[in-house]
Coordinates of N, CA and C in Angstrom, one line a residue:
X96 N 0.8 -1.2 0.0 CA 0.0 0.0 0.0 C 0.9 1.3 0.0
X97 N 0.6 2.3 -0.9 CA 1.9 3.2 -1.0 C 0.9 4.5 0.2
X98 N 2.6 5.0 0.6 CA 2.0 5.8 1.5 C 1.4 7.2 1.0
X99 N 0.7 7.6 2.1 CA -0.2 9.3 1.9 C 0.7 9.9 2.2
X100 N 1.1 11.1 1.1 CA 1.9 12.3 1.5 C 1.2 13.4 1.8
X101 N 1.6 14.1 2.9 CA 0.9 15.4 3.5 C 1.8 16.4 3.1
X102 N 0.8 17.1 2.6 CA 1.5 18.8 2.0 C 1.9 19.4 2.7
X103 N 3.1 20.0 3.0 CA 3.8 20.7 3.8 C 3.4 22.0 3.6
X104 N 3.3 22.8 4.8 CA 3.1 24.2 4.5 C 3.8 25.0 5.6
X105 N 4.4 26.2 5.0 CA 5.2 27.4 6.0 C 3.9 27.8 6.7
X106 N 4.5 27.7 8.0 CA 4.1 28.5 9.2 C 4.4 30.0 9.5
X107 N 3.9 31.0 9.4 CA 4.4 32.1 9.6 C 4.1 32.9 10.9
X108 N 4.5 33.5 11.7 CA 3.7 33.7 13.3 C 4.5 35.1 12.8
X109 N 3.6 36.3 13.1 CA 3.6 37.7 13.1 C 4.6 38.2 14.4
X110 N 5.8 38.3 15.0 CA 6.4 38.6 15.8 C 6.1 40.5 16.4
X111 N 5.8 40.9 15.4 CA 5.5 42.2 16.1 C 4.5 42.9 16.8
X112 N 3.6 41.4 17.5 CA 3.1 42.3 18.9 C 3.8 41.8 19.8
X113 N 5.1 40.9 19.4 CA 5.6 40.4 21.1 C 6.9 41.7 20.9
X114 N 7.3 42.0 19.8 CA 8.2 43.2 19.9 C 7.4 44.5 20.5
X115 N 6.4 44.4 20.4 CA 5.9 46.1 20.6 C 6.1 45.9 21.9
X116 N 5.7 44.9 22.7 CA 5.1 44.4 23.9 C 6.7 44.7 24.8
X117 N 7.7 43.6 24.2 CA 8.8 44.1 25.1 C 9.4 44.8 25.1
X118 N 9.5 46.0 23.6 CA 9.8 47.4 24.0 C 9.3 48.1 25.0
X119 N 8.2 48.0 25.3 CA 7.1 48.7 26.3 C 7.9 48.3 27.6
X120 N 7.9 47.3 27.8 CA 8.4 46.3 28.8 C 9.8 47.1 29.7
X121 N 11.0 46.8 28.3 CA 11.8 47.3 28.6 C 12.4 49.1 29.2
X122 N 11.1 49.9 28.0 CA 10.9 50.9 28.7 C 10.6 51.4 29.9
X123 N 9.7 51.0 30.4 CA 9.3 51.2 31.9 C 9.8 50.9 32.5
X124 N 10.6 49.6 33.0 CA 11.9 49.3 33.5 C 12.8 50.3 33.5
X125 N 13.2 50.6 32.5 CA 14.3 52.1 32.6 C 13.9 53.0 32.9
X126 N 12.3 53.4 33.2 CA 12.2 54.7 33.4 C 11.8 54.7 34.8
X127 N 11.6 53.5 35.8 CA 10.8 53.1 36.4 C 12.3 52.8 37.7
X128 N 13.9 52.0 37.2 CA 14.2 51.6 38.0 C 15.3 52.8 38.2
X129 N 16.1 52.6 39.6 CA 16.9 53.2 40.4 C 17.9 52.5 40.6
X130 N 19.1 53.2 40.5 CA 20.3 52.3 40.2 C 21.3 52.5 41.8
X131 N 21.4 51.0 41.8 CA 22.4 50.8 43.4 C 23.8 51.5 43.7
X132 N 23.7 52.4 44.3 CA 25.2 53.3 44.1 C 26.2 52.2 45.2
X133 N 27.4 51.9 44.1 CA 28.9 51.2 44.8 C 29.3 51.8 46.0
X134 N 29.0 51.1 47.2 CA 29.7 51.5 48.6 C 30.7 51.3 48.8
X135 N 31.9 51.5 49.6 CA 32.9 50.8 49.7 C 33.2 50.1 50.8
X136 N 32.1 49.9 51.5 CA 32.2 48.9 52.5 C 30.1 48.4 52.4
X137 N 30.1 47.0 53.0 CA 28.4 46.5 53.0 C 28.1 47.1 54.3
X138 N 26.8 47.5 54.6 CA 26.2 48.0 55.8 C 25.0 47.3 55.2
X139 N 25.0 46.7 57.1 CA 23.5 45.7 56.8 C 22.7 46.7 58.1
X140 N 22.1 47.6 57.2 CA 20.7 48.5 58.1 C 20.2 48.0 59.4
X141 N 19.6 48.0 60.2 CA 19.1 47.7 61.7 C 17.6 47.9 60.9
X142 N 16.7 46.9 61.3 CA 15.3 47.1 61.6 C 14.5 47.9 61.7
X143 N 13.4 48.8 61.2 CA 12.9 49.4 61.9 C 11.4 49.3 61.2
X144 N 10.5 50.0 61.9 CA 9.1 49.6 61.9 C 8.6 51.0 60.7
X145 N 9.3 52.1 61.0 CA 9.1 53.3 60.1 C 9.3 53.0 59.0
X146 N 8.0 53.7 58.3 CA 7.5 53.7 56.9 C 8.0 55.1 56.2
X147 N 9.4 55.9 57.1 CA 8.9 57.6 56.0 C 10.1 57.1 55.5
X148 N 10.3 57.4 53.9 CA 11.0 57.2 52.6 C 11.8 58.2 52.9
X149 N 13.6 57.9 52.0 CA 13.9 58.8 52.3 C 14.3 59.8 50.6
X150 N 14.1 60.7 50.7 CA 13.9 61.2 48.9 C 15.0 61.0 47.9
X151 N 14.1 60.8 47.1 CA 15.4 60.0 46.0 C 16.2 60.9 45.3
X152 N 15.8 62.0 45.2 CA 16.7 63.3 45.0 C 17.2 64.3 46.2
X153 N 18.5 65.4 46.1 CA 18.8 66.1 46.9 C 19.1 65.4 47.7
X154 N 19.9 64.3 48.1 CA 20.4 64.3 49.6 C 21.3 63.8 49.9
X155 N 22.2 64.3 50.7 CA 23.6 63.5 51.1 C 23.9 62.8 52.3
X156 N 23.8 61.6 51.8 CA 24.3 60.4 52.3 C 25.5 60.4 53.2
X157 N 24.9 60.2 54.7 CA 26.5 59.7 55.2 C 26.3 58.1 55.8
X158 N 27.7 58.2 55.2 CA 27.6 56.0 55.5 C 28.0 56.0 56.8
X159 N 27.9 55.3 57.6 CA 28.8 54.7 59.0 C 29.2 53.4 58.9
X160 N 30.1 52.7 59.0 CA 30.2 51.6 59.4 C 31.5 51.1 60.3
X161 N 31.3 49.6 60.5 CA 32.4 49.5 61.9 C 33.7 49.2 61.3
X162 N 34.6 50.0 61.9 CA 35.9 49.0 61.4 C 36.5 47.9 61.8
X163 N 36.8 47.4 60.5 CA 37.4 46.4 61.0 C 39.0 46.1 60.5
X164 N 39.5 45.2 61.5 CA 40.8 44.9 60.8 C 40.9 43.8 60.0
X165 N 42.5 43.5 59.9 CA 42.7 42.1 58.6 C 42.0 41.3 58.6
X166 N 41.2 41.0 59.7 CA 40.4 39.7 59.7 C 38.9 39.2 59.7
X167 N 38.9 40.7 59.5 CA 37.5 41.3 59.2 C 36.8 41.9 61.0
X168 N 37.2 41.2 61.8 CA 36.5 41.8 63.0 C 36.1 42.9 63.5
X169 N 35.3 43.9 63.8 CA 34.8 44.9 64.0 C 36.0 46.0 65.3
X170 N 36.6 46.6 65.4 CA 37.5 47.0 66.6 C 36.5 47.8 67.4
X171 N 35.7 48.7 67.3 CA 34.9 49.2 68.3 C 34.4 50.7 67.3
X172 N 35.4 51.1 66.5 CA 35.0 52.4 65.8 C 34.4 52.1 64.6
X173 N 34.5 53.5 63.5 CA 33.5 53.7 62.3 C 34.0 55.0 61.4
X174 N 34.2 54.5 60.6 CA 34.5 55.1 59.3 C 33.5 56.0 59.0
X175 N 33.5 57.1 58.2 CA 32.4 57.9 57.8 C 32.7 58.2 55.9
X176 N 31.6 57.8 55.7 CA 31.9 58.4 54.0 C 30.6 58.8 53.4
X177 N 30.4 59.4 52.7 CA 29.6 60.6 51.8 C 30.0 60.1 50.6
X178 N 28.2 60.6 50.6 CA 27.4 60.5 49.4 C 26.4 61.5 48.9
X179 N 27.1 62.3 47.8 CA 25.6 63.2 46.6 C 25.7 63.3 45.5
X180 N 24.5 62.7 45.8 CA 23.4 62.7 44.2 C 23.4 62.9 43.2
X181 N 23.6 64.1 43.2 CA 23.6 65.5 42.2 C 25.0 65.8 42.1
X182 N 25.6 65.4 40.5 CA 27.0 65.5 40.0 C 27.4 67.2 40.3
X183 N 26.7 67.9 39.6 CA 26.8 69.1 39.7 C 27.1 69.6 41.4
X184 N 25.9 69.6 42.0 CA 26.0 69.8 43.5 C 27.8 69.1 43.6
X185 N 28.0 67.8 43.6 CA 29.2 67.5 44.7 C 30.7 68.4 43.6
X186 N 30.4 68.7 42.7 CA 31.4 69.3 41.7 C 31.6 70.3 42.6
X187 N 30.3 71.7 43.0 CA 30.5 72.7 43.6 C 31.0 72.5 45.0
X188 N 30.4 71.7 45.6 CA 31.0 71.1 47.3 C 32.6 71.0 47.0
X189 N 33.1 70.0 45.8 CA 34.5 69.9 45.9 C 35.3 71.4 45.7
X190 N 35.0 71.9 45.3 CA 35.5 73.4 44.5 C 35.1 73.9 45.8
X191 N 34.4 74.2 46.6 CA 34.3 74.9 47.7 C 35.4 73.9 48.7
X192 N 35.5 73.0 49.3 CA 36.3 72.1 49.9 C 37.8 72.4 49.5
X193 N 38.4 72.8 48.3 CA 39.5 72.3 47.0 C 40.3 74.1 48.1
X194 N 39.5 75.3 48.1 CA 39.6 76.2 47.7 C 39.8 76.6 50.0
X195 N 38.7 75.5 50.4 CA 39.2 75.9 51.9 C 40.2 75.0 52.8
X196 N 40.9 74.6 51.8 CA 42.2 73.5 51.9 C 43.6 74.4 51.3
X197 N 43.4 74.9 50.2 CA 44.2 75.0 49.5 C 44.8 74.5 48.8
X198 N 44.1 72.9 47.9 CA 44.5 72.1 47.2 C 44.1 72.3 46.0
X199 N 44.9 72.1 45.2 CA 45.1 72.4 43.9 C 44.5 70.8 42.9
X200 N 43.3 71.1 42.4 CA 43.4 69.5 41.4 C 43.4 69.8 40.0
X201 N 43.6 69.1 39.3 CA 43.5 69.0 37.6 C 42.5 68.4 36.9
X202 N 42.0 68.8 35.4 CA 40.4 68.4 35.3 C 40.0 66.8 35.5
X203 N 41.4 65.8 35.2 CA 41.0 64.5 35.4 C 40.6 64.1 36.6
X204 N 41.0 64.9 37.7 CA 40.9 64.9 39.1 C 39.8 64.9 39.5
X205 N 39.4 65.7 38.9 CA 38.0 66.3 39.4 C 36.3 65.7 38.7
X206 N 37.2 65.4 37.5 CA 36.0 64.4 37.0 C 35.7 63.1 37.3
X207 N 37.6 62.7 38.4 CA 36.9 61.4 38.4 C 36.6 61.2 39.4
X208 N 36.4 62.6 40.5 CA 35.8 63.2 42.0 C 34.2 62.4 41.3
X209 N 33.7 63.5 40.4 CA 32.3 63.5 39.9 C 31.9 62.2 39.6
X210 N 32.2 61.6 39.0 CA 32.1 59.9 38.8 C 32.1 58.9 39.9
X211 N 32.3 59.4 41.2 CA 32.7 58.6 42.4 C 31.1 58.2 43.1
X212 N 30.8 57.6 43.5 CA 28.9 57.3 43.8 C 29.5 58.0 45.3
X213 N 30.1 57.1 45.8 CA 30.7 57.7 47.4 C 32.4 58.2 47.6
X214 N 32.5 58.8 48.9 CA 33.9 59.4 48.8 C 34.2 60.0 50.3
X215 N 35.1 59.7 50.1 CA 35.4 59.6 51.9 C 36.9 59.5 52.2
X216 N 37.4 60.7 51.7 CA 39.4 60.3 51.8 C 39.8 61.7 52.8
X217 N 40.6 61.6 53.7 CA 40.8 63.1 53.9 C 41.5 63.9 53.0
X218 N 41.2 65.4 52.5 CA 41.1 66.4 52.5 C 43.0 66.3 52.0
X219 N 44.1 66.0 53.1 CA 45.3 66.3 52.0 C 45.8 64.9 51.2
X220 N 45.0 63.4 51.4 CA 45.1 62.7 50.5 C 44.8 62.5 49.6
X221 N 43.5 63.9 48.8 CA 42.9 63.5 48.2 C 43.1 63.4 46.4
X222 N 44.1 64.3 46.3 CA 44.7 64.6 45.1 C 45.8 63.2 44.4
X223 N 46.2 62.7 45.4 CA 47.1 61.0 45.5 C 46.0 60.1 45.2
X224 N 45.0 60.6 45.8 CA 44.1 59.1 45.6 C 43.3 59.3 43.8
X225 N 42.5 60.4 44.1 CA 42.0 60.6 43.0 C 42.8 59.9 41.4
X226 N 44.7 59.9 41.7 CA 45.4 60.1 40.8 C 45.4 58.6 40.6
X227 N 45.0 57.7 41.4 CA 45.0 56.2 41.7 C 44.4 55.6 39.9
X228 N 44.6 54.2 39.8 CA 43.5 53.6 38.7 C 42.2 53.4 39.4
X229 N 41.6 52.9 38.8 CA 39.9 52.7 39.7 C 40.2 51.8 40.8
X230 N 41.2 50.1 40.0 CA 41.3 49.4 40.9 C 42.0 49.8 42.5
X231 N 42.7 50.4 42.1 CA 43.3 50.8 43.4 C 42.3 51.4 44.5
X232 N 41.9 52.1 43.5 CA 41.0 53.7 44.5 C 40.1 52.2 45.4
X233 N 39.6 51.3 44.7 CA 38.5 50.9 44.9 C 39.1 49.9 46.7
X234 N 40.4 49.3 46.5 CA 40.9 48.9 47.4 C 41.2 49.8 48.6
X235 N 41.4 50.9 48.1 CA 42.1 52.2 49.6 C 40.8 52.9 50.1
X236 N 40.2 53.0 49.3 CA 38.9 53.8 49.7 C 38.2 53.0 51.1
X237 N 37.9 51.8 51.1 CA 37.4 51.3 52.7 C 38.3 51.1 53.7
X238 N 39.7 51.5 53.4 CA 40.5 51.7 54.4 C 40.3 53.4 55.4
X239 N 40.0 54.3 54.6 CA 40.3 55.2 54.9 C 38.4 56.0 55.4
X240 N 38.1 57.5 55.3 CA 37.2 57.7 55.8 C 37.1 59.2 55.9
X241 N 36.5 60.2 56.3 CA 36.1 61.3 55.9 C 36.6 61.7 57.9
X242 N 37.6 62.3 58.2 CA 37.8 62.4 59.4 C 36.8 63.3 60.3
X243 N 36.8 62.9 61.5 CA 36.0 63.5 62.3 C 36.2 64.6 63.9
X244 N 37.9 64.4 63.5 CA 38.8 65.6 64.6 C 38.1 67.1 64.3
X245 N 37.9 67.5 65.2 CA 38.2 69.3 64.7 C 39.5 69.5 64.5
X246 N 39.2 70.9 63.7 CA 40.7 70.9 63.1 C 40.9 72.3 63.4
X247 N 42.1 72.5 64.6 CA 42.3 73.5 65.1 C 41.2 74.3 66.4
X248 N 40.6 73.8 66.8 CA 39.3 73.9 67.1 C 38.1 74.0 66.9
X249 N 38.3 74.0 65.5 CA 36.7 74.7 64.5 C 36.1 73.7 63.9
X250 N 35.7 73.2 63.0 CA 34.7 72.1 62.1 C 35.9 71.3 62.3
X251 N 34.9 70.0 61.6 CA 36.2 69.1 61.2 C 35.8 68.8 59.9
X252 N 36.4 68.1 59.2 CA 36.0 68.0 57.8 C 35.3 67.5 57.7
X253 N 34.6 66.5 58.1 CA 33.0 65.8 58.4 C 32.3 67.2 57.8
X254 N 32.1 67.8 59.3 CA 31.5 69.0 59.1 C 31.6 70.3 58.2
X255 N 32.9 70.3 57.7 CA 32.6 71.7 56.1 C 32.2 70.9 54.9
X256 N 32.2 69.3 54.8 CA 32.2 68.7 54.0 C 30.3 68.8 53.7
X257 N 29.4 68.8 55.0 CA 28.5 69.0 55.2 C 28.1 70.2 54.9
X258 N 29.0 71.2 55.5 CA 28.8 73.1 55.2 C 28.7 73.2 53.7
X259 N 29.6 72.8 53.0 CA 29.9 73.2 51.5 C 28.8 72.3 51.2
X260 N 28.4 71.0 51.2 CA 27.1 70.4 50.4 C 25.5 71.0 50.4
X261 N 26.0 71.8 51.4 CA 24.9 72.8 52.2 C 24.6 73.9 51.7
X262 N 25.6 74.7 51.4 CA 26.4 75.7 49.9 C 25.6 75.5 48.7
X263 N 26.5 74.0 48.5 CA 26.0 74.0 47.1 C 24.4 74.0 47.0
X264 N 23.5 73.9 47.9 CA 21.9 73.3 47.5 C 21.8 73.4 49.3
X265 N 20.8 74.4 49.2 CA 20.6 75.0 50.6 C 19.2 74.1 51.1
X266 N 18.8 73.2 50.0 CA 17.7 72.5 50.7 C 18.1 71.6 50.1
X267 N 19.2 70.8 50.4 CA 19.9 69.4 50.9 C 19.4 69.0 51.2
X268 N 18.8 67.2 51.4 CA 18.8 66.6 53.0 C 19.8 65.9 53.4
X269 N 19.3 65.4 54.0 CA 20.8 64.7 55.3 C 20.5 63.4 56.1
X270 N 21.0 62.4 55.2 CA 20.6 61.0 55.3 C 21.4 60.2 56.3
X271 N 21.2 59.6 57.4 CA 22.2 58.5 57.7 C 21.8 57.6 58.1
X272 N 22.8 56.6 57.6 CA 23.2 54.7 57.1 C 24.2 54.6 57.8
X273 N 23.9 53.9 59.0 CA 24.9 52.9 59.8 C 24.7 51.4 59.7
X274 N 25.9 51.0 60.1 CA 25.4 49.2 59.9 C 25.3 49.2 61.5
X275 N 24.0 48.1 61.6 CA 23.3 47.4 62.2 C 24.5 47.3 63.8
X276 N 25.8 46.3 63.1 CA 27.2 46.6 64.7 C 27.8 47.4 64.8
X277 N 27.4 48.7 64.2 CA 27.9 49.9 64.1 C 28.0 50.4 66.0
X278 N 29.2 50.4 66.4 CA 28.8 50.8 67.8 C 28.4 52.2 68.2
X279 N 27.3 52.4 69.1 CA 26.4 53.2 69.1 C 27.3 54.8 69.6
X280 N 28.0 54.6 70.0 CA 29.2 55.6 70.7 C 29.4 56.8 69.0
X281 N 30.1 55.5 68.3 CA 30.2 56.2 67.0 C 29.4 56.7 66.2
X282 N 28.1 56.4 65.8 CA 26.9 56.7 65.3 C 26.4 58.2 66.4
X283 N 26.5 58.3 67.2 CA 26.1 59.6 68.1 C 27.4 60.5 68.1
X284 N 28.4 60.2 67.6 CA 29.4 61.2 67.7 C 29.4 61.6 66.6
X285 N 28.7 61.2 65.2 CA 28.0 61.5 64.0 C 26.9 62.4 64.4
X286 N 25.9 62.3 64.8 CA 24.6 63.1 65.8 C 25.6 64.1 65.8
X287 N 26.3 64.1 67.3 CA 26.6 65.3 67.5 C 27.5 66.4 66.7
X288 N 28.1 65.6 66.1 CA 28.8 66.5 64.8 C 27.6 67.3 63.7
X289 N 26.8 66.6 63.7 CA 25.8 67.2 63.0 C 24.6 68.6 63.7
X290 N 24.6 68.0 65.4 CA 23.9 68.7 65.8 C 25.1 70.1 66.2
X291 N 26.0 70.0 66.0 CA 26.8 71.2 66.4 C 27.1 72.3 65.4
X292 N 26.5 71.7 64.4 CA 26.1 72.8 63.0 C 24.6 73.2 63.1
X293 N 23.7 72.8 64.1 CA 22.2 73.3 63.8 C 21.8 71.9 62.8
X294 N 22.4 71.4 62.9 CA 21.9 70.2 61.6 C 20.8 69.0 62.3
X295 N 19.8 69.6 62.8 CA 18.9 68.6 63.9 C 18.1 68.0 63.2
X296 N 17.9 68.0 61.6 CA 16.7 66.9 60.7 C 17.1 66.3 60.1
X297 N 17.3 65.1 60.4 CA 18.1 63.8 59.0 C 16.9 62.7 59.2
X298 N 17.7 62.1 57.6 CA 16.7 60.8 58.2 C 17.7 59.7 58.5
X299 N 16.7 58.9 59.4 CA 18.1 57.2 59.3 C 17.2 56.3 58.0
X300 N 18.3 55.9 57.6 CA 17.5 54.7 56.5 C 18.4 53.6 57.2
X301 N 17.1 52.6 57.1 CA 16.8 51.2 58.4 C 15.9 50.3 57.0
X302 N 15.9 49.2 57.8 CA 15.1 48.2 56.3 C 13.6 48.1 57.8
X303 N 12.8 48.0 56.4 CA 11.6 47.7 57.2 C 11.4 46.3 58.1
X304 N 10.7 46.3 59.2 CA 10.5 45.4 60.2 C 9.1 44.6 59.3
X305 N 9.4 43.1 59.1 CA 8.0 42.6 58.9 C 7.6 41.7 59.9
X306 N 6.4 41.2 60.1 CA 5.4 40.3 61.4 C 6.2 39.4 62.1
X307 N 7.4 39.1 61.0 CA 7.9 37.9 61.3 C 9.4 38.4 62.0
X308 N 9.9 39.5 61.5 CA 10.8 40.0 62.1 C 10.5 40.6 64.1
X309 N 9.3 40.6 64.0 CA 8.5 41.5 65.7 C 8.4 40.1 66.6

């Protein structure tokens, strides 16, 4: 018995409503997401039950976290490093900072100030570091920290670092991120540096408490 041949026929499937679809897709995604700025050390937030956001524009970030040594173990203290937002703003903060130092930078210097998400070196290293490759910067940067001595009796760089961000955008806010074993000694000697500028409104950013965390 000879066999039945079945007529072959092209299949054709219209691909462009699944293109319209994940353009769309893709767009809102980009217009929709917020991009995680590179810390140079992890801080794991503390708990908390508060719901107030803290604004995704205008505000400078200060990090806290504990130090530790070669072995990672926490010694008792806390590094401090800064974060803003707004390229422009921390351009003007550096240029005010550059100018109440008396340090002299060059434009690669300063651009690759602007390009930095966080930054936290003192004040006369900072021309050495800047000069660093990325790799490097990215290794020295959690060694070091935004000092918190007064200097001479007056601010300490914490605090003009704060003045000048303050400068550039007079309605700043003023964020702080400690990690969770951040000893509390250090985190309030942050407070008080800030409350000794008038600086009494920040927010803390904390991860939310859920039913299961209470």
């Amino acid at each position: 018995m000879g066999k039945v041949k079945v007529k072959k026929s092209d299949v054709w499937i219209d691909m462009t409503p699944m293109s319209d679809v994940m353009t769309l897709l893709l767009t809102f995604f980009m217009l929709t997401s917020t991009f995680v700025k590179n810390e140079p050390v992890k801080v794991n937030t503390p708990g908390s039950v508060s719901e107030i956001k803290v604004p995704e524009n205008g505000v400078l970030t200060v990090l806290v976290s504990p130090e530790k040594d070669k072995t990672g173990k926490p010694t008792g203290e806390g590094q401090v490093f800064l974060s803003i937002d707004n390229t422009d703003q921390l351009g003007a903060a550096l240029d005010d900072m550059a100018g109440r130092f008396g340090i002299s930078l060059n434009g690669n210097q300063i651009k690759t100030f602007r390009l930095e998400s966080t930054f936290g070196v003192p004040m006369k290293e900072l021309a050495g570091y800047l000069s660093m490759s990325s790799q490097n910067r990215s290794k020295v940067l959690p060694t070091k920290g935004v000092p918190l001595d007064s200097i001479d009796g007056g601010m300490s760089e914490f605090q003009q670092w704060v003045d000048a961000a303050r400068t550039a955008n007079e309605e700043i806010k003023i964020a702080l991120k400690a990690d969770a074993n951040t000893p509390y000694k250090t985190v309030k000697k942050v407070m008080n540096e800030l409350q000794d500028m008038d600086e009494s409104h920040y927010y803390m950013i904390t991860n939310l408490k859920t039913s299961e965390d209470q």
